[in-house]
Short mmCIF file of C-alpha atoms and ligand atoms in Angstrom, two decimals:
data_model
loop_
_atom_site.label_atom_id
_atom_site.label_comp_id
_atom_site.label_asym_id
_atom_site.label_seq_id
_atom_site.Cartn_x
_atom_site.Cartn_y
_atom_site.Cartn_z
CA MET A 3 26.68 21.42 18.08
CA ILE A 4 26.55 19.24 15.05
CA GLU A 5 28.47 19.45 11.81
CA PRO A 6 26.57 19.26 8.54
CA ALA A 7 26.84 15.84 6.91
CA PRO A 8 29.67 15.68 4.39
CA LYS A 9 28.46 15.90 0.81
CA GLN A 10 28.03 12.48 -0.74
CA LYS A 11 29.41 11.27 -4.00
CA GLN A 12 26.55 11.47 -6.49
CA ASN A 13 26.71 7.74 -7.21
CA VAL A 14 25.13 6.68 -3.91
CA SER A 15 21.54 5.64 -4.57
CA TYR A 16 18.78 6.10 -2.04
CA GLN A 17 16.19 4.25 -4.11
CA VAL A 18 15.44 0.64 -3.43
CA SER A 19 17.02 -1.91 -5.80
CA ASP A 20 15.00 -4.56 -7.64
CA GLU A 21 15.95 -7.03 -4.92
CA GLY A 22 14.72 -4.68 -2.21
CA TYR A 23 18.05 -3.31 -1.01
CA TYR A 24 19.13 0.14 0.10
CA GLY A 25 22.90 -0.27 -0.01
CA ASN A 26 23.63 -3.15 2.36
CA PHE A 27 20.22 -3.07 4.04
CA GLY A 28 16.77 -4.42 3.21
CA GLY A 29 15.84 -7.59 1.33
CA ALA A 30 13.12 -10.09 2.18
CA PHE A 31 14.07 -12.64 4.85
CA ILE A 32 10.86 -14.59 5.23
CA PRO A 33 9.72 -18.13 5.96
CA GLU A 34 9.13 -20.20 2.82
CA MET A 35 5.40 -20.26 3.54
CA LEU A 36 5.13 -16.48 3.18
CA HIS A 37 6.95 -16.45 -0.11
CA HIS A 38 3.83 -16.55 -2.27
CA ASN A 39 2.09 -13.64 -0.46
CA VAL A 40 5.14 -11.38 -0.50
CA GLU A 41 5.91 -12.27 -4.11
CA THR A 42 2.35 -11.37 -5.18
CA LEU A 43 2.75 -8.04 -3.47
CA ARG A 44 6.19 -7.42 -4.94
CA LYS A 45 5.03 -8.16 -8.48
CA ASN A 46 1.93 -5.99 -8.27
CA TYR A 47 2.46 -3.04 -5.94
CA LEU A 48 4.03 -0.63 -8.42
CA LYS A 49 1.74 -1.51 -11.31
CA ILE A 50 -1.35 -1.03 -9.15
CA THR A 51 -0.26 2.03 -7.18
CA LYS A 52 0.91 3.89 -10.27
CA SER A 53 -2.35 3.26 -12.16
CA VAL A 54 -4.57 6.23 -12.91
CA ASP A 55 -7.53 4.61 -11.16
CA PHE A 56 -5.53 3.99 -7.97
CA GLN A 57 -4.00 7.46 -7.90
CA ARG A 58 -7.40 9.09 -8.36
CA ALA A 59 -8.91 7.12 -5.45
CA PHE A 60 -5.84 7.66 -3.21
CA LYS A 61 -5.65 11.40 -3.80
CA SER A 62 -9.35 11.91 -3.36
CA LEU A 63 -9.39 10.12 0.03
CA LEU A 64 -6.26 11.93 1.19
CA ARG A 65 -7.98 15.21 0.42
CA ASP A 66 -11.54 14.63 1.58
CA TYR A 67 -11.13 12.00 4.29
CA VAL A 68 -7.67 12.59 5.78
CA GLY A 69 -7.78 16.37 5.31
CA ARG A 70 -4.75 16.89 3.06
CA PRO A 71 -2.81 18.89 2.19
CA THR A 72 -1.77 19.45 5.80
CA PRO A 73 -0.59 23.00 6.48
CA LEU A 74 3.07 24.02 6.52
CA TYR A 75 2.95 26.46 9.40
CA LEU A 76 5.58 29.12 10.08
CA ALA A 77 5.96 28.93 13.85
CA GLU A 78 6.92 32.54 14.55
CA ARG A 79 7.51 32.46 18.28
CA LEU A 80 9.47 29.22 18.05
CA SER A 81 11.50 30.72 15.18
CA LYS A 82 12.27 33.78 17.27
CA LYS A 83 13.45 31.64 20.19
CA TYR A 84 15.95 29.80 17.98
CA ASN A 85 16.75 32.78 15.78
CA THR A 86 15.91 31.04 12.49
CA ASN A 87 12.86 30.10 10.39
CA ILE A 88 11.02 27.06 11.70
CA LEU A 89 8.08 25.58 9.82
CA LEU A 90 5.91 22.75 11.14
CA LYS A 91 4.47 20.23 8.71
CA ARG A 92 1.17 19.59 10.46
CA GLU A 93 0.63 15.83 10.20
CA ASP A 94 -0.97 16.15 13.64
CA LEU A 95 -4.00 17.55 11.85
CA CYS A 96 -4.61 14.38 9.83
CA HIS A 97 -7.75 12.36 10.59
CA THR A 98 -6.96 10.00 13.52
CA GLY A 99 -4.22 12.37 14.69
CA ALA A 100 -1.05 11.31 12.89
CA HIS A 101 0.62 10.52 9.56
CA LYS A 102 -0.09 6.77 9.87
CA ILE A 103 -3.41 7.08 8.03
CA ASN A 104 -1.63 8.07 4.77
CA ASN A 105 -0.18 4.58 4.61
CA THR A 106 -3.27 2.64 5.70
CA ILE A 107 -5.39 4.42 3.08
CA GLY A 108 -2.86 3.39 0.42
CA GLN A 109 -2.67 -0.21 1.60
CA ILE A 110 -6.44 -0.69 1.91
CA LEU A 111 -6.91 0.51 -1.67
CA LEU A 112 -4.19 -1.92 -2.72
CA ALA A 113 -5.79 -4.80 -0.78
CA LYS A 114 -9.11 -4.15 -2.53
CA ARG A 115 -7.43 -4.32 -5.91
CA LEU A 116 -5.63 -7.54 -4.90
CA LYS A 117 -9.08 -8.90 -3.92
CA LYS A 118 -8.10 -9.53 -0.30
CA PRO A 119 -11.15 -8.71 1.84
CA ARG A 120 -9.60 -9.68 5.19
CA ILE A 121 -7.07 -7.32 6.80
CA ILE A 122 -4.62 -8.11 9.57
CA ALA A 123 -2.22 -5.77 11.37
CA GLU A 124 -0.07 -5.70 14.47
CA THR A 125 0.16 -2.75 16.78
CA GLY A 126 2.25 -1.71 19.78
CA ALA A 127 0.82 1.51 21.14
CA GLY A 128 -2.35 1.07 19.12
CA GLN A 129 -1.85 4.02 16.75
CA HIS A 130 -1.32 1.86 13.68
CA GLY A 131 -4.13 -0.43 14.86
CA VAL A 132 -6.50 2.52 15.02
CA ALA A 133 -5.43 3.78 11.58
CA THR A 134 -5.99 0.28 10.17
CA ALA A 135 -9.36 -0.21 11.90
CA THR A 136 -10.40 3.19 10.54
CA VAL A 137 -9.76 2.37 6.88
CA CYS A 138 -11.33 -1.10 7.26
CA ALA A 139 -14.51 0.54 8.58
CA LEU A 140 -14.34 3.00 5.70
CA MET A 141 -14.15 0.17 3.15
CA GLY A 142 -16.37 -2.35 4.97
CA MET A 143 -13.54 -4.86 5.30
CA GLU A 144 -12.85 -7.38 8.07
CA CYS A 145 -10.13 -6.20 10.47
CA ILE A 146 -8.07 -8.26 12.90
CA VAL A 147 -5.44 -6.48 14.99
CA TYR A 148 -2.85 -8.40 17.01
CA MET A 149 -1.63 -6.64 20.12
CA GLY A 150 0.51 -7.80 23.04
CA GLU A 151 -1.53 -8.41 26.17
CA VAL A 152 0.69 -6.03 28.15
CA ASP A 153 0.21 -3.30 25.52
CA MET A 154 -3.57 -3.83 25.58
CA GLU A 155 -3.56 -2.97 29.27
CA ARG A 156 -1.22 0.02 28.83
CA GLN A 157 -3.11 1.40 25.83
CA ALA A 158 -6.72 0.71 26.79
CA PRO A 159 -8.18 3.83 25.09
CA ASN A 160 -6.79 2.76 21.70
CA VAL A 161 -8.15 -0.78 22.22
CA ALA A 162 -11.56 0.80 22.83
CA ARG A 163 -11.20 2.90 19.66
CA MET A 164 -10.39 -0.14 17.53
CA LYS A 165 -13.38 -2.03 18.96
CA MET A 166 -15.67 0.95 18.37
CA LEU A 167 -14.53 0.92 14.75
CA GLY A 168 -15.51 -2.74 14.44
CA ALA A 169 -12.06 -4.36 14.59
CA LYS A 170 -11.32 -7.57 16.44
CA VAL A 171 -8.35 -7.11 18.77
CA ILE A 172 -6.56 -10.38 19.56
CA PRO A 173 -4.11 -10.40 22.49
CA ALA A 174 -0.66 -11.90 21.89
CA LEU A 175 0.02 -14.03 24.96
CA SER A 176 3.53 -15.32 24.26
CA GLY A 177 6.96 -13.93 25.19
CA SER A 178 7.03 -10.43 26.67
CA ARG A 179 3.44 -9.94 25.35
CA THR A 180 4.41 -6.77 23.47
CA LEU A 181 4.92 -5.64 19.87
CA LYS A 182 7.32 -8.34 18.66
CA ASP A 183 4.98 -11.06 19.93
CA ALA A 184 2.03 -9.39 18.19
CA THR A 185 4.11 -9.32 14.98
CA ASN A 186 4.78 -13.06 15.30
CA GLU A 187 1.04 -13.72 15.67
CA ALA A 188 0.24 -11.58 12.62
CA ILE A 189 2.82 -13.46 10.52
CA ARG A 190 1.38 -16.79 11.71
CA ASP A 191 -2.10 -15.63 10.70
CA TRP A 192 -0.88 -14.56 7.25
CA ILE A 193 0.76 -17.96 6.68
CA SER A 194 -2.52 -19.69 7.59
CA ASN A 195 -4.69 -17.40 5.44
CA PRO A 196 -2.70 -16.63 2.31
CA GLU A 197 -5.63 -16.45 -0.09
CA ASP A 198 -7.98 -13.82 1.33
CA THR A 199 -5.74 -11.79 3.68
CA HIS A 200 -3.58 -8.68 3.31
CA TYR A 201 -1.16 -7.76 6.10
CA ILE A 202 -0.93 -3.98 6.61
CA ILE A 203 2.47 -3.11 8.06
CA GLY A 204 2.56 0.33 9.69
CA SER A 205 6.07 1.63 9.04
CA VAL A 206 8.96 1.41 6.55
CA VAL A 207 9.95 -1.97 7.98
CA GLY A 208 9.35 -5.61 7.07
CA PRO A 209 10.34 -7.56 3.96
CA HIS A 210 10.62 -5.89 0.56
CA PRO A 211 8.39 -4.40 -0.89
CA TYR A 212 6.92 -3.02 2.37
CA PRO A 213 9.60 -0.39 3.15
CA ASP A 214 9.43 1.04 -0.38
CA MET A 215 5.64 0.80 -0.57
CA VAL A 216 5.08 2.56 2.76
CA ALA A 217 7.68 5.23 1.91
CA ARG A 218 5.86 5.94 -1.35
CA PHE A 219 2.49 6.30 0.40
CA GLN A 220 4.02 8.64 2.98
CA SER A 221 5.93 10.61 0.33
CA VAL A 222 2.87 12.82 -0.09
CA ILE A 223 4.33 14.71 2.91
CA SER A 224 7.44 15.92 1.05
CA GLU A 225 5.50 16.33 -2.20
CA GLU A 226 3.29 18.87 -0.43
CA MET A 227 6.27 20.47 1.31
CA GLN A 228 7.94 21.20 -2.02
CA LYS A 229 4.84 22.98 -3.32
CA GLN A 230 4.23 24.84 -0.08
CA LEU A 231 7.83 26.05 0.23
CA LYS A 232 7.87 27.09 -3.43
CA GLN A 233 4.74 29.10 -2.86
CA LYS A 234 5.99 30.72 0.38
CA TYR A 235 9.63 31.36 -0.53
CA GLY A 236 9.91 30.74 -4.29
CA ASN A 237 12.23 27.80 -3.54
CA PRO A 238 11.03 24.24 -2.89
CA ASN A 239 14.12 23.31 -0.86
CA PRO A 240 14.51 23.88 2.88
CA ASP A 241 17.95 23.85 4.52
CA TYR A 242 16.93 21.19 7.06
CA ILE A 243 14.20 18.61 7.48
CA ILE A 244 13.89 17.18 10.98
CA ALA A 245 11.77 14.12 11.79
CA CYS A 246 11.55 11.54 14.57
CA VAL A 247 12.29 7.93 13.70
CA GLY A 248 10.61 4.88 15.20
CA GLY A 249 10.44 2.50 12.27
CA GLY A 250 10.89 5.59 10.12
CA SER A 251 7.72 6.13 8.08
CA ASN A 252 7.03 9.78 8.87
CA ALA A 253 10.72 10.59 8.33
CA ALA A 254 10.77 8.62 5.06
CA GLY A 255 7.74 10.58 3.85
CA ALA A 256 9.24 13.93 4.85
CA PHE A 257 12.66 13.11 3.29
CA TYR A 258 11.46 11.24 0.19
CA HIS A 259 11.50 13.89 -2.54
CA TYR A 260 14.70 15.40 -1.14
CA LEU A 261 16.80 12.24 -0.87
CA ASP A 262 18.91 13.05 -3.93
CA ASN A 263 19.06 16.78 -3.20
CA LEU A 264 22.24 17.03 -1.15
CA ASP A 265 21.68 20.72 -0.32
CA VAL A 266 18.83 19.67 1.96
CA LYS A 267 20.14 18.30 5.27
CA LEU A 268 18.11 15.46 6.73
CA VAL A 269 17.99 14.98 10.50
CA ALA A 270 16.71 11.68 11.95
CA VAL A 271 15.81 11.90 15.63
CA GLU A 272 15.78 8.74 17.70
CA ALA A 273 14.69 8.07 21.26
CA ALA A 274 17.55 7.86 23.75
CA GLY A 275 15.13 6.82 26.51
CA GLU A 276 16.86 7.30 29.87
CA GLY A 277 20.19 7.92 28.07
CA ILE A 278 21.88 6.21 25.11
CA HIS A 279 24.06 3.97 27.28
CA SER A 280 21.63 3.60 30.20
CA GLY A 281 20.42 0.20 29.03
CA LYS A 282 16.97 1.78 28.61
CA SER A 283 17.09 3.35 25.17
CA ALA A 284 15.93 2.97 21.58
CA ALA A 285 18.86 4.76 19.88
CA THR A 286 19.30 2.14 17.17
CA SER A 287 21.67 4.10 14.93
CA VAL A 288 24.22 4.35 17.76
CA LEU A 289 23.66 1.01 19.49
CA GLY A 290 22.49 -1.06 16.55
CA THR A 291 24.45 -3.56 14.51
CA PRO A 292 23.41 -5.22 11.23
CA GLY A 293 20.98 -8.09 11.66
CA VAL A 294 17.61 -9.36 10.51
CA ILE A 295 14.36 -8.24 12.13
CA HIS A 296 10.78 -8.53 10.83
CA GLY A 297 11.98 -9.82 7.48
CA SER A 298 14.64 -7.29 6.55
CA LYS A 299 18.33 -6.74 7.15
CA THR A 300 18.87 -3.51 9.02
CA LEU A 301 20.43 -1.98 12.11
CA LEU A 302 18.98 -3.39 15.29
CA MET A 303 19.75 -3.52 18.97
CA GLN A 304 20.91 -7.04 19.73
CA THR A 305 23.20 -8.99 22.03
CA ALA A 306 26.46 -10.52 20.75
CA ASP A 307 24.61 -13.77 20.06
CA GLY A 308 21.80 -12.06 18.14
CA GLN A 309 19.05 -11.81 20.76
CA ILE A 310 16.98 -8.65 20.37
CA VAL A 311 17.50 -6.16 23.20
CA GLU A 312 14.24 -4.79 24.64
CA PRO A 313 14.08 -1.11 23.70
CA HIS A 314 12.80 1.66 25.92
CA SER A 315 11.29 5.04 25.17
CA ILE A 316 8.68 7.15 26.93
CA SER A 317 6.93 7.34 23.55
CA ALA A 318 5.40 4.08 22.43
CA GLY A 319 5.86 4.94 18.74
CA LEU A 320 9.65 5.17 19.06
CA ASP A 321 9.97 2.14 21.34
CA TYR A 322 11.28 -0.18 18.64
CA PRO A 323 14.57 -2.17 18.55
CA GLY A 324 15.27 -1.53 14.84
CA ILE A 325 14.93 1.11 12.12
CA GLY A 326 13.78 0.71 8.54
CA PRO A 327 16.49 -0.31 6.03
CA LEU A 328 16.26 3.03 4.20
CA HIS A 329 17.23 4.87 7.39
CA ALA A 330 20.02 2.41 8.19
CA HIS A 331 21.40 3.22 4.72
CA LEU A 332 20.90 7.00 5.05
CA ILE A 333 22.72 7.02 8.39
CA ARG A 334 25.56 4.70 7.39
CA THR A 335 26.24 6.74 4.22
CA ASN A 336 26.11 10.04 6.17
CA ARG A 337 23.13 11.25 4.13
CA ALA A 338 21.07 11.69 7.28
CA ILE A 339 22.34 13.13 10.54
CA PRO A 340 21.31 10.92 13.47
CA MET A 341 20.38 12.69 16.70
CA SER A 342 19.00 11.29 19.92
CA ILE A 343 16.73 12.78 22.55
CA THR A 344 16.03 11.44 26.04
CA ASP A 345 12.61 10.97 27.64
CA GLU A 346 13.23 14.01 29.81
CA GLU A 347 14.28 16.22 26.88
CA SER A 348 11.22 15.17 24.89
CA LEU A 349 8.91 16.23 27.73
CA ILE A 350 10.62 19.63 27.79
CA GLY A 351 10.18 19.87 24.00
CA ALA A 352 6.48 19.00 24.26
CA THR A 353 5.87 21.59 26.97
CA LEU A 354 7.77 24.21 24.99
CA LEU A 355 5.66 23.70 21.85
CA ALA A 356 2.44 23.75 23.87
CA ARG A 357 3.36 27.00 25.66
CA ILE A 358 5.00 28.86 22.77
CA GLU A 359 2.75 27.85 19.86
CA GLY A 360 -0.41 26.42 21.43
CA ILE A 361 0.20 23.02 19.85
CA ILE A 362 0.36 19.86 22.00
CA PRO A 363 2.52 17.40 20.04
CA ALA A 364 2.63 13.62 20.27
CA LEU A 365 5.52 12.46 22.45
CA GLU A 366 7.19 11.05 19.33
CA SER A 367 7.02 14.41 17.54
CA ALA A 368 8.24 16.16 20.71
CA HIS A 369 11.60 14.42 20.15
CA ALA A 370 11.94 16.32 16.86
CA ILE A 371 11.12 19.61 18.60
CA ALA A 372 13.62 18.93 21.40
CA VAL A 373 16.49 18.57 18.94
CA LEU A 374 16.35 22.33 18.26
CA GLU A 375 18.20 22.80 21.56
CA LYS A 376 21.10 20.71 20.26
CA MET A 377 21.59 22.27 16.84
CA SER A 378 22.65 25.68 15.58
CA PHE A 379 21.14 27.38 12.58
CA LYS A 380 21.78 30.48 10.51
CA LYS A 381 19.19 33.23 10.75
CA SER A 382 18.30 32.73 7.09
CA ASP A 383 17.91 28.94 7.33
CA ILE A 384 14.57 27.31 6.51
CA VAL A 385 14.04 24.46 8.98
CA VAL A 386 11.08 22.14 8.50
CA ILE A 387 10.03 19.89 11.39
CA ASN A 388 7.67 17.07 10.56
CA LEU A 389 5.10 17.20 13.36
CA SER A 390 4.05 13.56 13.02
CA GLY A 391 1.13 13.54 15.44
CA ARG A 392 -0.95 15.26 18.09
CA GLY A 393 -0.61 14.79 21.82
CA ASP A 394 -4.11 13.80 22.91
CA LYS A 395 -3.03 10.19 23.34
CA ASP A 396 -0.15 11.25 25.61
CA LEU A 397 -1.97 13.54 28.02
CA GLN A 398 -1.74 11.03 30.85
CA THR A 399 2.06 10.98 30.54
CA TYR A 400 2.20 14.77 30.30
CA MET A 401 0.03 15.16 33.41
CA LYS A 402 2.36 12.91 35.40
CA TYR A 403 5.31 15.09 34.39
CA LEU A 404 3.78 18.50 35.01
C1 PLP B 27 3.87 5.69 15.13
C2 PLP B 27 4.30 7.07 15.28
C3 PLP B 27 5.63 7.48 15.05
C4 PLP B 27 6.75 6.53 14.73
O1 PLP B 27 6.59 5.80 13.56
P1 PLP B 27 7.42 6.12 12.23
O2 PLP B 27 7.12 4.97 11.35
O3 PLP B 27 8.85 6.22 12.63
O4 PLP B 27 6.92 7.41 11.71
C5 PLP B 27 5.95 8.82 15.15
N1 PLP B 27 5.01 9.73 15.48
C6 PLP B 27 3.73 9.39 15.73
C7 PLP B 27 2.76 10.45 16.10
C8 PLP B 27 3.32 8.05 15.64
O5 PLP B 27 2.06 7.72 15.89
#
């Protein structure tokens, strides 16, 4: 059973600094040739995204295209099982099946205003690729998605979706032919096409300003939660918010408006794969040490000489060797409670939610459900779980297990 995080001194900041740092983590570690692109983004992203015109377009698409606000559902049978009050923030009901579309809508509107008609992205499991291909189709913009050749074979249905939506999927053929190789290809493309291309990153990772920008786009999740809780209980603050962390975008969105409210306990759930110390895990907050990955300084799984350790998780969305710099900071300052869930436990969590509430969660989200077994709550506690996505994409894995 876990202890609540100790209360922090009020002078710890959870907002990004002008230089792109959250405490000791963040920054922009990029090749010289990307400097101009990232600088353009850094100088413009707040001005553009805070403008009335941008906000109107963003909110209108979130409502009418994505289907927001997503419900905050009181899961009664689940609550009864754990003898507390459990609410599910239903990001699984978003168009395309997960929270990722909140960010791609924001970034495509930004790209239009930066006059960049060509969009590139990298994808591992294909979920971010699909969300990017979707908004490119919506806006009539060119879309190139880099994907490791191995991942293209493993995730064939998502490759088909991207192609159906008009995107060009380019296989990354170097290295282990997975996500990090696709990322390298995308960065190479951006260096070669600085004038007309915007690079849509899919989580709160990458060089500043990406982590802050993506967190802001996803923050609609906690903005809605505050209103919905106020309406249901007369108090906008839950006792706990639980979210799974791959790169950390759904968690960042669910935590965002509560970061400075120390009465709200934040729980970040990572993938322990076959066990934290099994050598097949993605539990970065336990196994990670400070280093630079994808352009920012954060916690990552690496060898003593700085080689990235291949992560493992049953869920493709959590199968990442790092975490966003915001989460590294939240964990190292004890603001967020890190928890980890194995492949096996996540499958049990997924089956439980399906059988007890009639909701089949994404394998990633199932990690957040499974953590209920490892925590204890008061009967009066309000516990919000961010249900980041739906399980349609994972049915093959579920069928193997059942
Ligand atoms: C991609 C994905 C995640 C992990 O990404 P974050 O940036 O950590 O949110 C979690 N859940 C679902 C359903 C996803 O598709």
